mmCIF file of C-alpha atoms and ligand atoms in Angstrom:
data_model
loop_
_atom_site.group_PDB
_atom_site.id
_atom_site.type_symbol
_atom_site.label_atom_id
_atom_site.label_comp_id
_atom_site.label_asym_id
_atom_site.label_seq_id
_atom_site.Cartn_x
_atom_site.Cartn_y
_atom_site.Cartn_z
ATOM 1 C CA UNK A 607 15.335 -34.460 13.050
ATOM 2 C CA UNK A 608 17.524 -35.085 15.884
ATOM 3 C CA UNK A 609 21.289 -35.095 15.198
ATOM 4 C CA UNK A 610 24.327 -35.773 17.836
ATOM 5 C CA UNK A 611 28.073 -34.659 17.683
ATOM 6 C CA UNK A 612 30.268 -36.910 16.394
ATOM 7 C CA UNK A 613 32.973 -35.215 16.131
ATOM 8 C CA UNK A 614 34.805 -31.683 16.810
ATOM 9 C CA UNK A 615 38.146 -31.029 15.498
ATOM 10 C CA UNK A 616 40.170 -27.531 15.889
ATOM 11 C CA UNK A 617 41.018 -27.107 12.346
ATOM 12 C CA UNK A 618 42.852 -23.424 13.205
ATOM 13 C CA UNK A 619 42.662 -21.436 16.516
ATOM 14 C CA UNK A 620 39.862 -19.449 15.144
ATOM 15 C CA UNK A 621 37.928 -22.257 13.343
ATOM 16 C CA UNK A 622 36.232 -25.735 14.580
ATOM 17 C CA UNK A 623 34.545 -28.269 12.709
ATOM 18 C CA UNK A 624 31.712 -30.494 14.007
ATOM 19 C CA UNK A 625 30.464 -33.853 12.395
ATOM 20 C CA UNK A 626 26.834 -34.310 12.886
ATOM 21 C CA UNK A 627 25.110 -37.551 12.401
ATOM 22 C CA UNK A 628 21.972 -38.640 13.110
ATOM 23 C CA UNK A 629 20.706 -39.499 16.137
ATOM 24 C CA UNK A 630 18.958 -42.726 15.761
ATOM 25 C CA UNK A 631 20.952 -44.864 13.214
ATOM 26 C CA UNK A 632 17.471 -46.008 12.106
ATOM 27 C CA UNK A 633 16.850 -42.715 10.916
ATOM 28 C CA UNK A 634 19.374 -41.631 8.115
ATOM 29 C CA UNK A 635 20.257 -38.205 7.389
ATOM 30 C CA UNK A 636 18.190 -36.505 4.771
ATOM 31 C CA UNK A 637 20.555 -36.168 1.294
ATOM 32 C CA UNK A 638 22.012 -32.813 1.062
ATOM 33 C CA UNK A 639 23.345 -30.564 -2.066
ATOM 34 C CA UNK A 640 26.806 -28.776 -2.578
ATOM 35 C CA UNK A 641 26.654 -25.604 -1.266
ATOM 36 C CA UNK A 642 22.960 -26.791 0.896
ATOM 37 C CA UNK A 643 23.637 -25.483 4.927
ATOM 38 C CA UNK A 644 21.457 -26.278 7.867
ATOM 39 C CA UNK A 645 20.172 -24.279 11.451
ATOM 40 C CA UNK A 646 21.739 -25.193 14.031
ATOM 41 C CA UNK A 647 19.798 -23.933 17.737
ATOM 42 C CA UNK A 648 22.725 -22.004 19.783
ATOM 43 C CA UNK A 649 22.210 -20.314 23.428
ATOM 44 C CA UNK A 650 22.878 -16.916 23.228
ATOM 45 C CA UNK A 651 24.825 -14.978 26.564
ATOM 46 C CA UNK A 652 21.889 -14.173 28.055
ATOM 47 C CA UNK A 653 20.108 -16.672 27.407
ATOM 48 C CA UNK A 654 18.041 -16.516 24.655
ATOM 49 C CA UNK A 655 17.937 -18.753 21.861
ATOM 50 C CA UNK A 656 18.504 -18.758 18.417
ATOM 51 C CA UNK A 657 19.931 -20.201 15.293
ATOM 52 C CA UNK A 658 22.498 -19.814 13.262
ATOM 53 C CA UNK A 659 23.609 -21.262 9.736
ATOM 54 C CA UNK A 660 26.265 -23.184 8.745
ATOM 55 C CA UNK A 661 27.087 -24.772 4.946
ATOM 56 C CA UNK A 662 28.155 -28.403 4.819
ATOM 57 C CA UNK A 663 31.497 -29.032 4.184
ATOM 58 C CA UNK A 664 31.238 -32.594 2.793
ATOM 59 C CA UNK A 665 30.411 -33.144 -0.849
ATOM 60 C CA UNK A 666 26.955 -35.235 -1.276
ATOM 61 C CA UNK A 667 29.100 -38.275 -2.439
ATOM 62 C CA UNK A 668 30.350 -38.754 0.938
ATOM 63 C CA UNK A 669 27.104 -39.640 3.398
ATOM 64 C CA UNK A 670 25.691 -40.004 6.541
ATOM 65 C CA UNK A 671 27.378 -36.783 8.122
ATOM 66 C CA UNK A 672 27.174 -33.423 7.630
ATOM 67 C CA UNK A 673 30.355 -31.710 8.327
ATOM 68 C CA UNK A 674 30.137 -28.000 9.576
ATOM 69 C CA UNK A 675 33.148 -25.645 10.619
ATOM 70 C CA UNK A 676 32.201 -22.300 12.867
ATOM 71 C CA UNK A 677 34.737 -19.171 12.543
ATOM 72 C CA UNK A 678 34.496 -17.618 16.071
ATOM 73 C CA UNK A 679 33.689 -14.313 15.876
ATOM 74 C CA UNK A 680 35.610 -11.840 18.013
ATOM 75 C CA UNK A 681 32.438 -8.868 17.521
ATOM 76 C CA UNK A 682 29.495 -11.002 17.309
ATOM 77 C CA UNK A 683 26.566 -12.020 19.246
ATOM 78 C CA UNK A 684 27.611 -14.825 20.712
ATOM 79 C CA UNK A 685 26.261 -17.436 18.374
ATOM 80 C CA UNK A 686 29.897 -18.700 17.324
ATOM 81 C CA UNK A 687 31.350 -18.288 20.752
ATOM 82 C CA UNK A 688 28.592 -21.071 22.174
ATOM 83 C CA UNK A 689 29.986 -23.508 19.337
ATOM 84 C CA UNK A 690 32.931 -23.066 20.318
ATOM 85 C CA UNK A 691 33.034 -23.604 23.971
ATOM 86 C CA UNK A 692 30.029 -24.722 24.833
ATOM 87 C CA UNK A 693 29.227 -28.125 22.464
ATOM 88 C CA UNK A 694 30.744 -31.313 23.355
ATOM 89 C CA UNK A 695 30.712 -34.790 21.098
ATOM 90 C CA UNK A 696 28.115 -36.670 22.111
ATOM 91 C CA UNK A 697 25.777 -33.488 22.191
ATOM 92 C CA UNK A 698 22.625 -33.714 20.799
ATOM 93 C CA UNK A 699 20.036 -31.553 18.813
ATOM 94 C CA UNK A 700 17.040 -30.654 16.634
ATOM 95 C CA UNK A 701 17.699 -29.465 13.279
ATOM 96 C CA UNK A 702 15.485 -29.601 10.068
ATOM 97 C CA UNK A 703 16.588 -30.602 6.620
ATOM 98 C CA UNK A 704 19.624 -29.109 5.221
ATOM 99 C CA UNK A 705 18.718 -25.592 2.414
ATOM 100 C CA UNK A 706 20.279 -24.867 -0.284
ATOM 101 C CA UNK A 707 20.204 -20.856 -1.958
ATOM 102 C CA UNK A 708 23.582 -21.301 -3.147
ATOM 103 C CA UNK A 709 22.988 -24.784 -5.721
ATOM 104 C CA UNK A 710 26.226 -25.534 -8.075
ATOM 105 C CA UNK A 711 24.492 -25.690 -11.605
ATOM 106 C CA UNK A 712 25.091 -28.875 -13.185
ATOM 107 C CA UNK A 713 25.358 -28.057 -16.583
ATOM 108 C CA UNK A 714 28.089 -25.835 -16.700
ATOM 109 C CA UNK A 715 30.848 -26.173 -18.795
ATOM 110 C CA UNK A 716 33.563 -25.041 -16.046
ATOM 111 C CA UNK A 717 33.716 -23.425 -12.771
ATOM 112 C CA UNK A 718 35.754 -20.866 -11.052
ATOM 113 C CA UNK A 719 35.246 -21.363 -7.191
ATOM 114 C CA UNK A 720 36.357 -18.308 -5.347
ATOM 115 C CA UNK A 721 36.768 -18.783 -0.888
ATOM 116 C CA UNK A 722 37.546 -15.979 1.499
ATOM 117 C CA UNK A 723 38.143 -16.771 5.025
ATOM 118 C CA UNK A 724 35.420 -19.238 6.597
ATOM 119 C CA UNK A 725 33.822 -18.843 2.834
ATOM 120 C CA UNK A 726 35.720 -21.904 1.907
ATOM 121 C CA UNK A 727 32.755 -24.160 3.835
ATOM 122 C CA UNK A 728 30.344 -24.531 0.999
ATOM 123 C CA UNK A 729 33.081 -23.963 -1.877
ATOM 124 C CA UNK A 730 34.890 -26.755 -1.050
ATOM 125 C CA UNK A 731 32.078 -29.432 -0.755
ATOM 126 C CA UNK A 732 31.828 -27.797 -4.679
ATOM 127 C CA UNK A 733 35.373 -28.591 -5.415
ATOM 128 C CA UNK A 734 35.694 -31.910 -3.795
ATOM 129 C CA UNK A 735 31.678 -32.870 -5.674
ATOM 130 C CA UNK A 736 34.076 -31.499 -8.965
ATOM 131 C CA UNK A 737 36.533 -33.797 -8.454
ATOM 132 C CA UNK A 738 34.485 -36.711 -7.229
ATOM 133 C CA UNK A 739 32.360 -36.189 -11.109
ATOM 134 C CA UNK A 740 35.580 -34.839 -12.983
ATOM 135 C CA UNK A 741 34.480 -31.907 -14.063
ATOM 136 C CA UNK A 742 36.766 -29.112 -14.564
ATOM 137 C CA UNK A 743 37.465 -26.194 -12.048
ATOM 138 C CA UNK A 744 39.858 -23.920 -10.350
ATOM 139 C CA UNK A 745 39.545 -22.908 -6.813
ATOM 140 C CA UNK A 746 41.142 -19.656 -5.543
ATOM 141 C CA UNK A 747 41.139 -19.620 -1.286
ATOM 142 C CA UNK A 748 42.249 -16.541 0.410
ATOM 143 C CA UNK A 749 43.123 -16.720 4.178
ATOM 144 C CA UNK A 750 45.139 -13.498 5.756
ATOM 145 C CA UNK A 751 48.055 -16.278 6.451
ATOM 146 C CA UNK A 752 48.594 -20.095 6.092
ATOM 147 C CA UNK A 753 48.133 -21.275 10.088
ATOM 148 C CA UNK A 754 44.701 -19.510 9.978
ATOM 149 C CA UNK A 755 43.471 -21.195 6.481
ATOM 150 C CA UNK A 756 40.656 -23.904 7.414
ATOM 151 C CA UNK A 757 41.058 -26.716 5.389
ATOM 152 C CA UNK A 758 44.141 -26.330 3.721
ATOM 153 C CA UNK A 759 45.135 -29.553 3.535
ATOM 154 C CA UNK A 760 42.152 -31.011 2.387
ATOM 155 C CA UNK A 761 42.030 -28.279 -0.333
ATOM 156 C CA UNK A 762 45.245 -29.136 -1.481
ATOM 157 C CA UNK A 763 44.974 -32.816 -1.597
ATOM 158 C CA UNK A 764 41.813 -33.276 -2.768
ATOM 159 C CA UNK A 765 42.095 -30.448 -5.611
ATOM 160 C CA UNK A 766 45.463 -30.596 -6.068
ATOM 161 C CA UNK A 767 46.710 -28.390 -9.422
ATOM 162 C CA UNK A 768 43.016 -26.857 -10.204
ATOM 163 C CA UNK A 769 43.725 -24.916 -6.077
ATOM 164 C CA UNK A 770 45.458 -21.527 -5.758
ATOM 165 C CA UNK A 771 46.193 -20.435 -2.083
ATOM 166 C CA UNK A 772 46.257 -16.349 -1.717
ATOM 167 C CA UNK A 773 47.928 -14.675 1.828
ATOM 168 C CA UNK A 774 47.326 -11.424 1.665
ATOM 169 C CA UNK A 775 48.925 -10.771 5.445
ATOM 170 C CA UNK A 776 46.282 -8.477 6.250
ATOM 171 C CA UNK A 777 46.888 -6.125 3.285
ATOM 172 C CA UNK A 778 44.411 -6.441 0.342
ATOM 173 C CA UNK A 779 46.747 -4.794 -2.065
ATOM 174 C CA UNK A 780 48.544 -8.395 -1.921
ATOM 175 C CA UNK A 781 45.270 -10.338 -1.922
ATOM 176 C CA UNK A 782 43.269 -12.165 -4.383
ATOM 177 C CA UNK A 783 44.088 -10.958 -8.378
ATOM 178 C CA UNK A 784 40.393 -10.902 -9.429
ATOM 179 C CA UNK A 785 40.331 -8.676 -12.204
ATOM 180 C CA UNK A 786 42.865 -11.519 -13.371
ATOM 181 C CA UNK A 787 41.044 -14.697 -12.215
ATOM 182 C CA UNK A 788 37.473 -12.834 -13.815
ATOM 183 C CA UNK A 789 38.882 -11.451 -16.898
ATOM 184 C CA UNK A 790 37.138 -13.347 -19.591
ATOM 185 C CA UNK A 791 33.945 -14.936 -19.548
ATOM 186 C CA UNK A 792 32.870 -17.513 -21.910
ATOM 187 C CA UNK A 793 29.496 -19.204 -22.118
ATOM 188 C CA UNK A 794 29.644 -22.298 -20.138
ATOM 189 C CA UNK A 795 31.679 -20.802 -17.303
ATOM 190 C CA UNK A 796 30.401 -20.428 -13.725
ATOM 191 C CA UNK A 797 31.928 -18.171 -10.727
ATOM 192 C CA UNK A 798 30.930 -19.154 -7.189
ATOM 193 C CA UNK A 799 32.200 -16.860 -4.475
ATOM 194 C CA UNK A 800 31.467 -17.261 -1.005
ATOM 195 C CA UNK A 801 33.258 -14.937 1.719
ATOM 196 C CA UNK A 802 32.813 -11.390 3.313
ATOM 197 C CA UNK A 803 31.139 -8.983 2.290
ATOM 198 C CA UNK A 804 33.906 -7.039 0.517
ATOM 199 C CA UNK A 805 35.038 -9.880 -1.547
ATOM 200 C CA UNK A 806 31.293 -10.759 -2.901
ATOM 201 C CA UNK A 807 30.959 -7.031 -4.023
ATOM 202 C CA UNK A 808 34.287 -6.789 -5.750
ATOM 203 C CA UNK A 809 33.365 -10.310 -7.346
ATOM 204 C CA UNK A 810 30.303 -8.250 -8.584
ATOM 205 C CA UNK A 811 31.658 -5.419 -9.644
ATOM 206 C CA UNK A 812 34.441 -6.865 -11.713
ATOM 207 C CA UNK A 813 32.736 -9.881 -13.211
ATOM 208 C CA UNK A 814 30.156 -6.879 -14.009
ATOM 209 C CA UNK A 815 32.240 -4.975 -15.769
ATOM 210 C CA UNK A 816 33.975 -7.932 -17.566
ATOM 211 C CA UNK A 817 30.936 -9.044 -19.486
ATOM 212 C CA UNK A 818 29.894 -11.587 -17.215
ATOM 213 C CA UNK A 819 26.395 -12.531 -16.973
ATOM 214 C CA UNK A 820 23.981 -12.327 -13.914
ATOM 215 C CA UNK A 821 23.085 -15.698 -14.192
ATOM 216 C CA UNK A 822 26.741 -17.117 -14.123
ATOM 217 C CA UNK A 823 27.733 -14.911 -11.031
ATOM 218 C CA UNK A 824 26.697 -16.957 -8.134
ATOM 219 C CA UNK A 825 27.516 -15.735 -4.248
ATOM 220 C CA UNK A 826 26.834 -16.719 -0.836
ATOM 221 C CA UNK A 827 27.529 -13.908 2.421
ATOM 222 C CA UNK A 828 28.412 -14.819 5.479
ATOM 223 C CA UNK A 829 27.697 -11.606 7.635
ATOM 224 C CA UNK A 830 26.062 -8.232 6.234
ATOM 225 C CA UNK A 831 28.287 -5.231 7.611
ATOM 226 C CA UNK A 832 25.791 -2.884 5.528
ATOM 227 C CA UNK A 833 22.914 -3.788 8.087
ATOM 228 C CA UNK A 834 22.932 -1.706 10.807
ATOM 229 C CA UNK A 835 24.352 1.869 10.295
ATOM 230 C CA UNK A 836 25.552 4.568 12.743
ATOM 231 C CA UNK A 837 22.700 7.189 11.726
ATOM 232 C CA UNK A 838 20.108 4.527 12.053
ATOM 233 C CA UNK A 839 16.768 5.859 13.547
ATOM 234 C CA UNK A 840 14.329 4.225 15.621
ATOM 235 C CA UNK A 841 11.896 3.075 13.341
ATOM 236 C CA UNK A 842 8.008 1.920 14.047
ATOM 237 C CA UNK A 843 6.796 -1.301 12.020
ATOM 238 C CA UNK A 844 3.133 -1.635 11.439
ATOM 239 C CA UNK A 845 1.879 -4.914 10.721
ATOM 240 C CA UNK A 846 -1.317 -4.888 8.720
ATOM 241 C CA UNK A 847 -3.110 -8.200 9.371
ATOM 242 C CA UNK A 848 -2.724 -7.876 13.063
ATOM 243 C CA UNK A 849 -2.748 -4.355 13.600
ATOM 244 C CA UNK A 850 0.303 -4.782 15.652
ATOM 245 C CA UNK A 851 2.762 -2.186 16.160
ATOM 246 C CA UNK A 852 6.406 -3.032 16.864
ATOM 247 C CA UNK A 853 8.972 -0.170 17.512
ATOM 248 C CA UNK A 854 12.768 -1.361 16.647
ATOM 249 C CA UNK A 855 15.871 0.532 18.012
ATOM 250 C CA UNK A 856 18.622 0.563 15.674
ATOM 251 C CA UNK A 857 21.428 -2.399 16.148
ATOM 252 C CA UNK A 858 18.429 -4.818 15.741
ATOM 253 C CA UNK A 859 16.930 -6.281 12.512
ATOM 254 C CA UNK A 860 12.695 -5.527 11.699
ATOM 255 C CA UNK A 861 12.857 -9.278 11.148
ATOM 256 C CA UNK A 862 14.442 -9.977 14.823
ATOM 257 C CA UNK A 863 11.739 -7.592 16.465
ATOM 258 C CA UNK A 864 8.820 -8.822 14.455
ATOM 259 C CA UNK A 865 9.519 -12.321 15.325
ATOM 260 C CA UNK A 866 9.600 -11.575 19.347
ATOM 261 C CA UNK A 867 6.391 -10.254 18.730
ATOM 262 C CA UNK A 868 5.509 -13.389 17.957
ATOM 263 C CA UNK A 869 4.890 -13.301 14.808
ATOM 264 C CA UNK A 870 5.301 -16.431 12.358
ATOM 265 C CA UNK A 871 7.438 -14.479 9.237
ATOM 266 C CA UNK A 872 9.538 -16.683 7.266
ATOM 267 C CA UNK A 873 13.033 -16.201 7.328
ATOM 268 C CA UNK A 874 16.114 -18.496 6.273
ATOM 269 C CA UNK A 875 19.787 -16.121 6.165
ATOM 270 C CA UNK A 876 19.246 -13.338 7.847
ATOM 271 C CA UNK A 877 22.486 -11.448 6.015
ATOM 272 C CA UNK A 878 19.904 -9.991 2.995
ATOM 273 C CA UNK A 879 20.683 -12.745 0.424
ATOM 274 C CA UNK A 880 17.935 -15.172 0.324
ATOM 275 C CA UNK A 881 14.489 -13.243 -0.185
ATOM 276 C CA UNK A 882 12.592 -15.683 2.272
ATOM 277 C CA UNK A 883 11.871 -12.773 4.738
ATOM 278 C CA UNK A 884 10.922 -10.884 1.692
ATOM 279 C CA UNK A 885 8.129 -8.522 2.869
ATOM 280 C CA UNK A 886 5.711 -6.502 0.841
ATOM 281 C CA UNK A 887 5.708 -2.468 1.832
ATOM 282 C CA UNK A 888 2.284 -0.843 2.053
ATOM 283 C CA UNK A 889 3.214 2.675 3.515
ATOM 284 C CA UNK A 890 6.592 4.137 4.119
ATOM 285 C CA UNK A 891 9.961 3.792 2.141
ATOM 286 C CA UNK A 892 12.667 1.560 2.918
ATOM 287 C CA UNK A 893 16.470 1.490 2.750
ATOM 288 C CA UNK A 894 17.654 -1.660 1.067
ATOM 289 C CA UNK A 895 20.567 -3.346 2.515
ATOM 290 C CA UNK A 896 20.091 -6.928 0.758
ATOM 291 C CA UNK A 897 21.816 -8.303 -2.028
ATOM 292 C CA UNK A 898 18.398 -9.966 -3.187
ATOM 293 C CA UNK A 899 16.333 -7.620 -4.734
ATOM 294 C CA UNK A 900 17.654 -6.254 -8.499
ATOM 295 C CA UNK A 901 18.163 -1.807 -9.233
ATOM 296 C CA UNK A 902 14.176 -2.017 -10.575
ATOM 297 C CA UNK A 903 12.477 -3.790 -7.212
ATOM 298 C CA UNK A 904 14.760 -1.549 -5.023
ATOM 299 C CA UNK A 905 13.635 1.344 -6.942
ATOM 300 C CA UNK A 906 9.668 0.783 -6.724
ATOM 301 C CA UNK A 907 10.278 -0.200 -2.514
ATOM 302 C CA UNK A 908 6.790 -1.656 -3.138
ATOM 303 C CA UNK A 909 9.093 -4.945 -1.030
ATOM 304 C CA UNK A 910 12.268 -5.547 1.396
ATOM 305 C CA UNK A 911 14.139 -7.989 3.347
ATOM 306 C CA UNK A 912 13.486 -7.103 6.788
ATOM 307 C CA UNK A 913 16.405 -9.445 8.215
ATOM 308 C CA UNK A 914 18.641 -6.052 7.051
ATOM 309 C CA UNK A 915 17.202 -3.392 5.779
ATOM 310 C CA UNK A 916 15.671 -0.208 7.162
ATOM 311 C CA UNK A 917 13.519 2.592 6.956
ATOM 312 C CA UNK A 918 13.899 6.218 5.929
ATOM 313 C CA UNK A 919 10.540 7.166 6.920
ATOM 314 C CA UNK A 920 9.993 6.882 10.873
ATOM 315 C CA UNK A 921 7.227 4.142 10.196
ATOM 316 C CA UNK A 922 6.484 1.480 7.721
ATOM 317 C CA UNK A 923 3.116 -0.675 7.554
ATOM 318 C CA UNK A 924 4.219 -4.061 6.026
ATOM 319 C CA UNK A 925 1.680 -6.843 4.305
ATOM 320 C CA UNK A 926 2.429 -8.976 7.589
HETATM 321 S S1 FES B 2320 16.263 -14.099 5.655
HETATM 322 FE FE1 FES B 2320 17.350 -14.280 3.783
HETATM 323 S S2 FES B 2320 17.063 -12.323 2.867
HETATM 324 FE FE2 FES B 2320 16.182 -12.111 4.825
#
């Protein structure tokens, strides 16, 4: 469906949000769900094109937008940088209907909702839903210091006592207390984490070690630093229906070079997390670098997520 800008606000120097709506007023936008996120097309520097996804921000009791807010990203490709400077309200694009891999269950009894950085997008559409249904929750937002937290003051008025703000100042020893926050798990209770990399593993590793279920440990990635890896070696993907062979160079993803080939694979987050590029192996052995697949799959490498992981053997023939 075709969407336009309505908006585009600077919430901090490093962060922007964008109101989309669509298009043609005749034409609403489709319903979305906390924690859902949609595509949006973005013009690489030279010139390619691509997508990149962003969660909505807005809770699915307030309609006809979807709200989106872009971190600009010193290091990366370029996707965030185009946002940033070269969108203008009144812009308009193709996207499809929002996805969600990252649903808020409704039957919990209580949630902890845990933000790092840009992670707040899709945690606080989940607080401000929470409020909006009164159901009971505490946020905890981390943000290095308070001119560079996104959405502070919509955090703090629409969540009000169930919000704790964390500035660390740059030094994790002051950051987030999450062998506090994760302590004790009773049935009923939820933890949603969205953030970097760092913060969803310690999430996992504490609320592992706590007692906490799988099933009540819910996370959403932004960027997967695990990826691409210094020793990387070129590797040479086979694809078995069409015979076609695709050589990769490390720094890009099998899924990236498979695609240019021009092959149709399904993909949806490229940072490992959502399994839709999930890939059956038919020779070779890969190195998993997703946070989909569970010890026993990674262990058989019989599949992988070829957004991010790799290969230890110099070729791999994949069911594609
Ligand atoms: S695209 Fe989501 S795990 Fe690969």
């Amino acid at each position: 469906m075709r969407v336009k800008i309505a908006a585009i606000v600077e919430e901090t120097p490093l962060v922007k949000s964008f109101d989309l709506v669509s298009a043609d007023p005749a034409v609403p936008l489709p319903a979305h769900t906390c924690g859902a996120h949609i595509a949006v097309p973005v013009v690489l520097p030279d010139g390619s094109r691509d997508t990149r996804s962003y969660s909505i921000v807005n809770p699915p009791a307030y309609r006809g937008f979807y709200r989106l807010a872009v971190h600009r990203e010193r290091e990366g490709k370029g996707g965030s940088a185009y946002m940033h400077e070269q969108l203008r309200v009144g812009d308009e694009f193709e996207i499809d209907a929002p996805k969600n891999h990252f649903e808020l269950v409704s039957n919990a009894a209580e949630y902890i909702l845990i933000a790092g950085g840009i992670g707040i997008t899709p945690i606080l559409c989940m607080a401000s839903q929470l409020v909006v249904e009164a159901r009971p929750f505490t946020l905890h937002y981390a943000a290095r210091q308070p001119e560079l937290m996104a959405f502070r003051n919509d955090v703090l008025g629409r969540c009000g006592e169930h919000a704790r703000l964390w500035f660390d100042g740059g030094d994790p020893a002051k950051g987030m207390d999450l062998n506090e926050i994760l302590r004790e798990w009773r049935p009923g209770l939820h933890v949603y984490v969205c953030g970097p990399a760092r913060l969803i593993d310690a999430v996992l590793a504490i609320s592992g070690s706590c007692g906490w279920p799988e099933t009540a440990v819910h996370f959403e990635l932004f960027s997967n630093p695990t990826a691409t890896q210094e020793d990387d070696q070129p590797v040479e993907i086979v694809l078995q229906h069409s015979g076609l062979v695709v050589k990769v160079p490390p720094g890009k993803s099998i899924l990236d070079a498979v695609l240019d080939a021009g092959v149709d694979a399904d993909f949806d987050c490229k940072v490992g997390e959502c399994g839709s590029c999930l890939t059956t192996v038919l020779e070779g052995t890969p190195i998993h670098r997703d946070y989909y697949l569970n010890g026993r799959e990674r262990a058989e490498n019989k599949s992988m997520c070829t957004c991010v992981s790799w290969a230890k053997t110099s070729r791999l023939v994949l069911d594609l």
